[in-house]
Every structure is written in structure tokens, then in C-alpha cells.
Amino acid sequence: MAVCYEKLWNILDEKEMTRTELKEDAGISFNVLARLGKEEPVSMESIEKICTVLDCNIGDMMDVVPDRQGRQAKWSGQGKQGDEGIRSRRCKSENPRFTTIELFAGAGGLALGVEKAGFETLGLVELDKAAAETLRTNRPSWNVICDDIANISKLDLEAYFSLKKGELDLLSGGAPCQSFSYAGNRLGLEDARGTLFYHYAKFLNKLKPKMFLFENVKGLRSHDKGRTYKTILDIFQQEGYTIDESQISVLNAWDYGVPQKRERLITVGIRNDLVEKIHFEFPKPHDYKPVLRDVLLDCPESAGIGYSDYKKSIFELVPPGGYWRDIPQDKAKEYMKSCWDMGGGRTGILRRLSLDEPSLTVLTSPSQKQTDRCHPLEARPFTVRENARCQTFPDEWEFCGSVSGQYKQVGNAVPVNLAYEIALKIKEGLECL
């Protein structure tokens, strides 16, 4: 026997009531709401609470059906909907979605891409209050946990997320890069104690997901002469995961539908008992690489930070695609001050982008002297929304907090399209099971 809550969702639609509002009004937990969303049985107490709030009977909100065939037969008789109706309204048990929990979630770039690939998000852990509010605002149904991950990783995670060990499909996220005091001592998980990565590893240790996605900056591979990343890989392996060279790659977001040159180190792990069943390979680069012309010309207006009058007057001298060498030397020397005598090309100073090139890596601050990113058509930095488009966030994704905080959220995010491409490949691997 199986349950189907299609009637419940129809009642909510009729009452113009969100699932979050149902949760709050009925006094049910997020876990109960998640089980409803997964078409799983819940306690009679929870059902009675829901019926009281919606003023309905049990039969008005759910069906109990014997099997998949019976469910399809029930729906196939719904007038003109036919097969399309079956496909669009089927219960989750017929079209299962893989589950994921994300750590260090930020403003949701990675989570949004993973969701787009077809995963159901069971929880997101994020310490920054503004970023957590961004997640809640855009996805009220997501279980956003705004807390220090150290407080969460020590809990009974199986009970906290209503999961059995080994049941979670994917753990995703990327801990900030930190040196390990005991790196090389081969103490296992204890090698990472005191770092944020330790808590990522604790989630692996306690939940044993089928796969994990660990993303980080390209420089992690060489950090501390390679010892940091080696220790991370050792811990992954000691926790029961296989990571060979085909599961490690530095991907450039520009190759995957993102109008930005941005490289990220991607590590994908497969639980040892599933290695013979799950096949994973990284996505192939796209033939077309988008440029700023594709995203800037029709970008909606949004908040942004401008240049001072002086800096604006200097940037008006720089042609699109140019930098400090393309303006009179006396003007460049006056602007650059002590930077004038530095070595190297200093190509990030007074850099003005062109519509026919991708953005350079979107940063957390829009107007630092040595990492300028001037708009191609106007003497100003990109707005928050323009940066968000370079990160392939949808225009309806709203960022919360101060303007500087919004820039930081966007700059720290994983590009949505890159996350989507990787998550699709992970999903393909899980479908092999």
C-alpha cells in the first residue's frame, strides 16, 4: 500500500496557502512536511492537525492506493489530461527525487543548481543571517538551518533529518580552505579537528550518503604545498569513499553556460559499497561560451555601488576591454600611486570589460583597486543583479541584507549553471542504482 497527497496539494492551491503556512498553522514539524512531500506516511496525529486547519476529512486530503499500476489507473481516468496529466501529477514514489543536504550553503547558487537537476533539498546549513534569509525568501519550503555548523554536526543527524544511515543520496557543499595542524599524522578525522572541513567530514561519518560533492577554490590543490588537499582525500577515503582521478577536476564555469571565467575544484565521492554500481563522469564543455553581451543588455535594474567622481573620470578614459596601459601614462601613474612601481602586468587595475568577453571571476567587493571590473558601457561597477546574471542566478532570485552583503553573497556563490551540470551527472550516476 502507498499514500498519495495529491488532494492535499489541490486544497492548498484552492486556499492559496503555501506549504510553509500549512506547517506553521497546523503545528507540524518540517520533517512531517518533508514526508508529505515525499509521499510517505505520517502519524495520525499530524493528519488530524492538518484536517483541523483545512476543515476537511482524511479522505479529502489523501488517498491510499495499492500499487503503482493502481495509481496510474486512477489518474488515467481524469478526463482530457491523459498521459500528460499522469506525468505532471504523479506521486513521488512513481517519480522519485534524489535527496540532498547542503553545508555552507551561502546564497544558494549550488543548491539551486542541484535542485534544478532534480534533487529534493532536505536541509541547508548556513551561518550568515543575510544569506540564510535569502534562502528562506526564495524557497520558503527549504529547511534552512541558520546556525554554526559545529552545533549541528555534533547532533544525532539521523534523527535530526529523519534519515537512516546510508539513505541520503547526496551531501554537497564546500568548506573554506584552512590548514590542518596535524596534517600528515594520519589520524583520520582527527587530522581535521578545528577546521570547518571537520564538520563536513562529520556529516559524512554520521549519515554515510551514497555520494558527495565537495567544491572549493582551485588553489586548494596547492594549499600548504598540497598537504591540505591530500589530508582531505585521506579523510574521505578513511570514511569509506572512493575518489579516483576521474572524480577530481578543475572546471571553468565558462565552459558550462556561465558568462564568467571562474575555476572551481570539484571532488565527487562514491561510497565504497556502491562503486561497482554508480558510474560518474564530469560534464563535457558546451560548444557555445556566453559573453557579457548575452546577459548585460537587458539586465533589470538593481542596487549597486558607484565609483567616486575621480575614479569615474579615470575610467571614462579606458576603452572597453582595456586597462591602465590604455590611458595616458601620467593619468595612470597618478591613479595607481604605489602600485605603479610594483612588478607584474597588474592587468586587474583599471580593468574595463568588453561586451564580447566573459566576466572575470565575480568577487565579493565590486571596486577594489587591483581587481577592478568596470562595466563595458558605463563608468561604474556591475550592480548586484548584473553580477548575479554573471553567476547565472535567475532574475527572480532575491538577495537580502545590505548592498555590500548582497555583493558578498553573489561573489561567494557557485554559478548555478555549473552546479546544475555537475548535479545532472551525479543524478545519472545515482540512477544506475
Coordinates of C-alpha atoms in Angstrom, one line a residue:
M1 CA 0.0 0.0 0.0
A2 CA 1.1 3.6 -0.7
V3 CA -0.2 7.0 0.1
C4 CA -0.7 9.9 -2.2
Y5 CA -1.3 13.5 -1.0
E6 CA -2.4 15.0 -4.4
K7 CA -5.7 16.0 -2.8
L8 CA -3.9 17.9 -0.1
W9 CA -1.8 19.9 -2.6
N10 CA -5.0 20.7 -4.5
I11 CA -6.7 22.0 -1.3
L12 CA -3.7 24.3 -0.7
D13 CA -3.9 25.6 -4.2
E14 CA -7.6 26.4 -3.8
K15 CA -7.0 28.1 -0.5
E16 CA -3.9 29.9 -1.9
M17 CA -1.9 28.6 1.0
T18 CA 1.8 27.7 0.9
R19 CA 3.2 24.5 2.4
T20 CA 5.1 26.6 4.9
E21 CA 1.9 28.3 6.0
L22 CA 0.3 24.8 6.5
K23 CA 3.3 23.7 8.6
E24 CA 3.0 26.8 10.9
D25 CA -0.8 26.8 11.1
A26 CA -1.1 23.1 11.8
G27 CA 1.9 23.0 14.2
I28 CA 3.6 20.1 12.3
S29 CA 7.4 19.8 12.0
F30 CA 9.5 20.3 8.9
N31 CA 10.2 16.6 8.9
V32 CA 6.4 15.8 8.7
L33 CA 6.2 18.3 5.8
A34 CA 9.1 16.7 4.1
R35 CA 7.5 13.2 4.4
L36 CA 4.3 14.6 2.9
G37 CA 6.3 16.0 0.0
K38 CA 7.9 12.5 -0.5
E39 CA 4.5 10.8 -0.4
E40 CA 5.4 8.9 2.7
P41 CA 3.0 8.0 5.6
V42 CA 2.9 10.4 8.6
S43 CA 1.3 9.9 12.0
M44 CA -2.4 10.1 12.5
E45 CA -1.8 13.0 15.0
S46 CA -0.2 15.0 12.2
I47 CA -3.1 14.2 9.8
E48 CA -5.7 15.3 12.3
K49 CA -3.9 18.6 12.8
I50 CA -3.9 19.2 9.1
C51 CA -7.5 18.3 8.7
T52 CA -8.4 20.7 11.6
V53 CA -6.6 23.6 9.9
L54 CA -8.0 22.9 6.5
D55 CA -11.5 21.9 7.8
C56 CA -11.6 18.7 5.8
N57 CA -11.8 14.9 6.4
I58 CA -8.9 12.4 6.0
G59 CA -10.4 11.2 2.7
D60 CA -10.4 14.8 1.4
M61 CA -6.7 15.2 1.7
M62 CA -5.1 11.8 0.9
D63 CA -5.6 8.5 -1.0
V64 CA -4.3 5.1 0.0
V65 CA -3.6 3.1 -3.2
P66 CA -2.4 -0.5 -3.6
D67 CA 0.4 -0.1 -6.1
R68 CA 1.9 1.9 -8.9
Q69 CA -0.4 0.4 -11.5
G70 CA -3.5 1.1 -9.4
R71 CA -2.4 4.7 -9.0
Q72 CA -1.8 5.1 -12.8
A73 CA -5.2 3.6 -13.5
K74 CA -6.8 6.0 -11.0
W75 CA -5.3 9.0 -12.7
S76 CA -5.7 7.9 -16.3
G77 CA -9.4 8.3 -16.0
Q78 CA -9.2 12.1 -15.3
G79 CA -10.8 13.4 -18.5
K80 CA -8.6 15.1 -21.0
Q81 CA -5.5 15.0 -19.0
G82 CA -4.4 11.6 -20.4
D83 CA -0.7 10.7 -20.2
E84 CA 0.4 14.3 -19.7
G85 CA -1.8 14.5 -16.7
I86 CA -0.3 11.4 -15.3
R87 CA 3.2 12.6 -15.8
S88 CA 2.6 16.1 -14.3
R89 CA 0.6 14.9 -11.2
R90 CA 2.2 11.6 -10.3
C91 CA 3.1 10.8 -6.7
K92 CA 6.7 10.9 -5.7
S93 CA 7.0 7.2 -5.3
E94 CA 6.5 6.8 -9.0
N95 CA 9.0 9.5 -9.9
P96 CA 11.4 9.5 -7.0
R97 CA 13.6 12.6 -6.5
F98 CA 17.1 12.1 -5.0
T99 CA 17.7 13.8 -1.7
T100 CA 20.4 16.2 -0.8
I101 CA 21.7 18.1 2.2
E102 CA 24.0 21.1 1.7
L103 CA 26.5 22.6 4.0
F104 CA 28.0 26.2 3.8
A105 CA 25.0 27.0 1.6
G106 CA 25.6 30.7 1.1
A107 CA 23.0 32.4 -1.1
G108 CA 22.0 29.2 -2.8
G109 CA 24.0 29.0 -6.1
L110 CA 25.0 25.4 -5.6
A111 CA 21.7 24.4 -4.0
L112 CA 19.7 26.0 -6.8
G113 CA 21.7 24.1 -9.5
V114 CA 21.3 20.8 -7.6
E115 CA 17.6 21.4 -7.2
K116 CA 17.3 22.2 -10.9
A117 CA 18.9 18.9 -11.7
G118 CA 16.0 17.1 -9.9
F119 CA 17.2 16.7 -6.2
E120 CA 15.0 17.3 -3.2
T121 CA 16.7 19.5 -0.6
L122 CA 16.2 18.2 2.9
G123 CA 18.3 20.8 4.7
L124 CA 20.8 23.7 4.2
V125 CA 23.2 24.8 6.9
E126 CA 24.4 28.5 6.7
L127 CA 25.7 30.7 9.4
D128 CA 25.4 34.1 7.8
K129 CA 22.0 35.5 8.7
A130 CA 21.5 37.6 5.5
A131 CA 22.4 34.6 3.3
A132 CA 20.0 32.4 5.3
E133 CA 17.3 34.9 4.8
T134 CA 18.0 34.9 1.1
L135 CA 17.4 31.1 1.0
R136 CA 14.2 31.4 3.1
T137 CA 12.8 34.2 1.0
N138 CA 13.3 32.4 -2.3
R139 CA 12.5 28.9 -1.1
P140 CA 10.1 29.0 1.9
S141 CA 9.8 25.2 1.8
W142 CA 13.5 24.7 2.3
N143 CA 14.7 23.7 5.7
V144 CA 17.3 26.5 6.2
I145 CA 19.3 26.0 9.4
C146 CA 21.0 29.3 10.3
D147 CA 23.5 28.1 12.9
D148 CA 27.1 27.4 13.4
I149 CA 27.8 24.0 11.7
A150 CA 29.8 23.0 14.8
N151 CA 26.5 23.0 16.7
I152 CA 24.7 20.8 14.1
S153 CA 27.4 18.3 13.3
K154 CA 27.5 17.1 16.9
L155 CA 23.8 16.2 16.9
D156 CA 22.2 12.8 16.1
L157 CA 21.9 13.7 12.4
E158 CA 19.8 10.7 11.5
A159 CA 17.1 11.8 14.0
Y160 CA 17.6 15.5 13.1
F161 CA 16.9 15.0 9.4
S162 CA 14.6 11.9 9.8
L163 CA 17.1 9.8 7.8
K164 CA 18.6 6.3 8.2
K165 CA 22.3 6.0 7.8
G166 CA 23.1 5.4 4.2
E167 CA 19.7 6.7 3.0
L168 CA 20.8 10.2 1.9
D169 CA 21.7 10.4 -1.8
L170 CA 24.0 13.4 -1.8
L171 CA 25.9 15.6 0.6
S172 CA 27.1 18.8 -1.1
G173 CA 29.0 22.0 -0.2
G174 CA 32.5 23.3 0.2
A175 CA 34.2 24.2 3.4
P176 CA 36.5 27.3 3.4
C177 CA 40.2 26.4 2.8
Q178 CA 42.2 26.1 6.1
S179 CA 45.5 24.5 7.0
F180 CA 45.4 21.4 9.2
S181 CA 47.6 21.5 12.3
Y182 CA 48.1 17.7 12.3
A183 CA 48.2 17.1 8.5
G184 CA 50.3 14.1 7.7
N185 CA 49.8 12.3 11.0
R186 CA 47.2 10.0 9.5
L187 CA 44.9 10.4 12.5
G188 CA 41.8 10.2 10.2
L189 CA 39.1 12.6 11.1
E190 CA 41.2 14.0 13.9
D191 CA 43.6 15.4 11.4
A192 CA 40.9 18.0 10.5
R193 CA 39.7 18.9 14.0
G194 CA 39.5 22.6 14.5
T195 CA 38.7 23.3 10.8
L196 CA 35.4 23.8 9.1
F197 CA 36.1 20.8 6.9
Y198 CA 36.0 18.7 10.0
H199 CA 32.2 19.3 10.2
Y200 CA 31.7 18.4 6.6
A201 CA 33.5 15.1 7.3
K202 CA 31.4 14.6 10.4
F203 CA 28.3 14.7 8.2
L204 CA 29.8 12.0 6.0
N205 CA 30.7 10.0 9.0
K206 CA 27.2 10.1 10.6
L207 CA 24.9 10.0 7.5
K208 CA 27.0 8.0 5.0
P209 CA 25.4 9.4 1.9
K210 CA 25.7 7.5 -1.3
M211 CA 27.7 10.3 -3.0
F212 CA 29.1 13.6 -2.0
L213 CA 30.0 16.8 -3.9
F214 CA 32.8 18.9 -2.5
E215 CA 33.6 22.1 -4.3
N216 CA 36.4 24.6 -3.5
V217 CA 38.8 27.1 -4.9
K218 CA 41.3 25.8 -7.5
G219 CA 44.2 26.8 -5.1
L220 CA 43.1 24.1 -2.6
R221 CA 45.2 21.5 -4.5
S222 CA 48.4 23.5 -3.9
H223 CA 47.5 24.9 -0.5
D224 CA 50.2 24.2 2.1
K225 CA 52.3 22.5 -0.6
G226 CA 49.4 20.1 -1.3
R227 CA 49.2 18.7 2.2
T228 CA 45.8 20.2 2.9
Y229 CA 44.1 18.6 -0.1
K230 CA 45.9 15.3 0.4
T231 CA 44.7 15.2 4.0
I232 CA 41.1 15.9 2.8
L233 CA 41.3 13.0 0.3
D234 CA 42.8 10.7 3.0
I235 CA 39.9 11.5 5.3
F236 CA 37.3 10.9 2.6
Q237 CA 38.8 7.5 1.9
Q238 CA 39.0 6.6 5.6
E239 CA 35.3 7.5 5.9
G240 CA 34.5 4.9 3.3
Y241 CA 34.5 6.7 0.0
T242 CA 36.3 6.1 -3.3
I243 CA 37.8 9.1 -5.1
D244 CA 40.0 8.4 -8.1
E245 CA 41.4 10.8 -10.6
S246 CA 38.3 10.7 -12.8
Q247 CA 36.3 12.1 -9.9
I248 CA 38.6 15.2 -9.4
S249 CA 38.7 18.1 -11.8
V250 CA 39.1 21.8 -12.0
L251 CA 36.2 23.1 -14.1
N252 CA 35.9 26.5 -15.7
A253 CA 32.3 27.8 -15.4
W254 CA 32.7 29.5 -18.8
D255 CA 32.6 26.0 -20.4
Y256 CA 29.1 25.3 -18.9
G257 CA 26.8 28.2 -19.9
V258 CA 28.2 30.7 -17.4
P259 CA 29.4 34.1 -18.9
Q260 CA 32.3 34.2 -16.5
K261 CA 35.8 32.8 -16.2
R262 CA 35.7 31.1 -12.9
E263 CA 37.5 27.9 -12.0
R264 CA 36.4 25.6 -9.2
L265 CA 38.0 22.4 -7.8
I266 CA 35.3 19.7 -7.8
T267 CA 35.6 16.4 -5.9
V268 CA 33.0 13.8 -6.2
G269 CA 33.0 10.8 -3.9
I270 CA 31.1 7.5 -4.2
R271 CA 30.5 5.2 -1.2
N272 CA 32.7 2.1 -1.4
D273 CA 29.9 -0.4 -1.4
L274 CA 28.3 1.4 -4.5
V275 CA 31.5 1.9 -6.6
E276 CA 30.6 -1.0 -8.9
K277 CA 27.1 0.3 -9.4
I278 CA 27.5 4.0 -9.8
H279 CA 29.2 5.4 -12.9
F280 CA 30.2 9.1 -12.7
E281 CA 31.9 11.3 -15.3
F282 CA 32.2 15.1 -15.4
P283 CA 30.1 17.0 -17.9
K284 CA 31.5 17.8 -21.3
P285 CA 32.2 21.5 -22.1
H286 CA 29.5 23.3 -24.1
D287 CA 30.2 24.3 -27.7
Y288 CA 29.0 27.9 -27.1
K289 CA 30.5 30.0 -24.4
P290 CA 28.4 33.0 -23.4
V291 CA 29.8 36.5 -23.1
L292 CA 28.6 39.7 -21.4
R293 CA 26.6 40.8 -24.4
D294 CA 24.3 37.8 -23.6
V295 CA 23.4 39.0 -20.1
L296 CA 24.0 42.7 -19.7
L297 CA 22.0 44.4 -22.3
D298 CA 18.6 43.6 -20.9
C299 CA 19.5 43.2 -17.2
P300 CA 16.9 44.5 -14.7
E301 CA 17.9 47.4 -12.6
S302 CA 19.1 46.7 -9.0
A303 CA 21.1 48.1 -6.1
G304 CA 24.7 48.8 -6.7
I305 CA 27.8 50.7 -5.6
G306 CA 29.3 53.5 -7.7
Y307 CA 32.7 55.0 -8.2
S308 CA 33.9 58.3 -6.8
D309 CA 33.8 61.2 -9.2
Y310 CA 37.6 61.0 -9.6
K311 CA 37.6 57.3 -10.3
K312 CA 34.7 57.6 -12.7
S313 CA 36.6 60.3 -14.6
I314 CA 39.6 58.0 -15.0
F315 CA 37.5 55.0 -16.1
E316 CA 35.9 57.1 -18.8
L317 CA 39.3 57.2 -20.4
V318 CA 39.6 53.4 -20.5
P319 CA 38.2 51.7 -23.6
P320 CA 36.1 48.5 -23.3
G321 CA 38.4 45.6 -23.0
G322 CA 41.3 47.9 -21.9
Y323 CA 43.1 48.6 -18.6
W324 CA 45.6 51.1 -17.2
R325 CA 48.1 50.8 -20.1
D326 CA 45.4 52.2 -22.4
I327 CA 45.2 55.7 -20.9
P328 CA 47.8 58.5 -20.7
Q329 CA 50.7 57.5 -18.6
D330 CA 50.5 60.5 -16.3
K331 CA 46.9 59.7 -15.5
A332 CA 47.6 56.1 -14.9
K333 CA 50.6 56.9 -12.6
E334 CA 48.6 59.4 -10.6
Y335 CA 45.8 56.9 -10.1
M336 CA 48.0 53.8 -9.3
K337 CA 50.3 55.6 -6.8
S338 CA 52.5 52.9 -5.2
C339 CA 51.1 50.2 -7.4
W340 CA 52.9 51.9 -10.3
D341 CA 56.2 50.6 -9.1
M342 CA 55.0 47.0 -8.5
G343 CA 56.1 44.2 -10.7
G344 CA 53.9 42.1 -13.0
G345 CA 51.4 43.2 -15.5
R346 CA 48.9 44.5 -13.0
T347 CA 46.1 43.7 -15.5
G348 CA 43.4 43.9 -12.9
I349 CA 44.0 47.6 -12.3
L350 CA 41.6 50.0 -14.2
R351 CA 40.2 46.9 -16.0
R352 CA 37.2 47.6 -18.1
L353 CA 35.4 44.6 -19.5
S354 CA 34.1 44.2 -23.1
L355 CA 30.7 43.0 -24.1
D356 CA 32.4 40.4 -26.3
E357 CA 34.2 38.7 -23.5
P358 CA 33.1 36.8 -20.4
S359 CA 33.3 38.5 -17.0
L360 CA 36.3 37.9 -14.9
T361 CA 35.7 36.0 -11.7
V362 CA 32.9 37.8 -9.8
L363 CA 34.3 39.0 -6.5
T364 CA 32.7 39.8 -3.1
S365 CA 33.5 43.5 -3.4
P366 CA 32.9 45.5 -6.7
S367 CA 35.5 48.2 -6.5
Q368 CA 38.9 47.1 -5.2
K369 CA 41.8 48.9 -6.9
Q370 CA 43.7 45.8 -8.0
T371 CA 40.6 43.8 -9.1
D372 CA 38.5 46.4 -10.9
R373 CA 35.6 45.1 -13.0
C374 CA 34.2 48.2 -14.8
H375 CA 31.0 47.9 -16.8
P376 CA 31.6 47.9 -20.6
L377 CA 29.2 50.7 -21.4
E378 CA 29.2 52.9 -18.3
A379 CA 31.9 54.0 -15.9
R380 CA 30.7 52.1 -12.9
P381 CA 31.0 48.7 -11.3
F382 CA 28.4 46.0 -12.1
T383 CA 25.2 46.1 -10.0
V384 CA 24.2 43.2 -7.7
R385 CA 21.9 41.9 -10.4
E386 CA 24.5 42.1 -13.1
N387 CA 26.9 40.1 -11.0
A388 CA 24.0 37.7 -10.3
R389 CA 23.5 37.2 -14.0
C390 CA 27.2 36.5 -14.4
Q391 CA 26.7 33.8 -11.8
T392 CA 23.5 32.6 -13.7
F393 CA 21.1 33.2 -10.9
P394 CA 17.6 33.7 -12.2
D395 CA 16.3 37.3 -12.1
E396 CA 13.6 36.4 -9.6
W397 CA 16.2 35.2 -7.1
E398 CA 16.1 38.0 -4.4
F399 CA 19.1 38.8 -2.3
C400 CA 18.6 40.0 1.3
G401 CA 20.6 42.2 3.6
S402 CA 22.8 45.3 2.9
V403 CA 24.0 46.1 -0.5
S404 CA 27.6 45.2 0.4
G405 CA 26.3 41.9 1.9
Q406 CA 24.4 41.1 -1.3
Y407 CA 27.6 41.6 -3.3
K408 CA 29.3 39.2 -0.9
Q409 CA 26.6 36.6 -1.3
V410 CA 26.7 36.7 -5.1
G411 CA 30.5 36.7 -5.2
N412 CA 30.8 33.7 -2.9
A413 CA 28.3 31.6 -4.8
V414 CA 28.9 28.7 -7.1
P415 CA 27.5 29.6 -10.5
V416 CA 24.1 28.0 -10.9
N417 CA 24.6 26.6 -14.3
L418 CA 27.9 25.0 -13.3
A419 CA 26.2 23.4 -10.3
Y420 CA 23.4 22.1 -12.5
E421 CA 25.7 20.4 -15.0
I422 CA 27.6 18.6 -12.3
A423 CA 24.5 17.6 -10.4
L424 CA 23.0 16.2 -13.6
K425 CA 26.0 13.9 -13.9
I426 CA 25.7 12.9 -10.2
K427 CA 22.0 12.2 -10.7
E428 CA 22.8 10.0 -13.8
G429 CA 25.2 8.0 -11.6
L430 CA 22.6 7.5 -8.8
E431 CA 20.0 6.4 -11.4
C432 CA 22.3 3.4 -12.1
L433 CA 21.3 2.0 -8.7

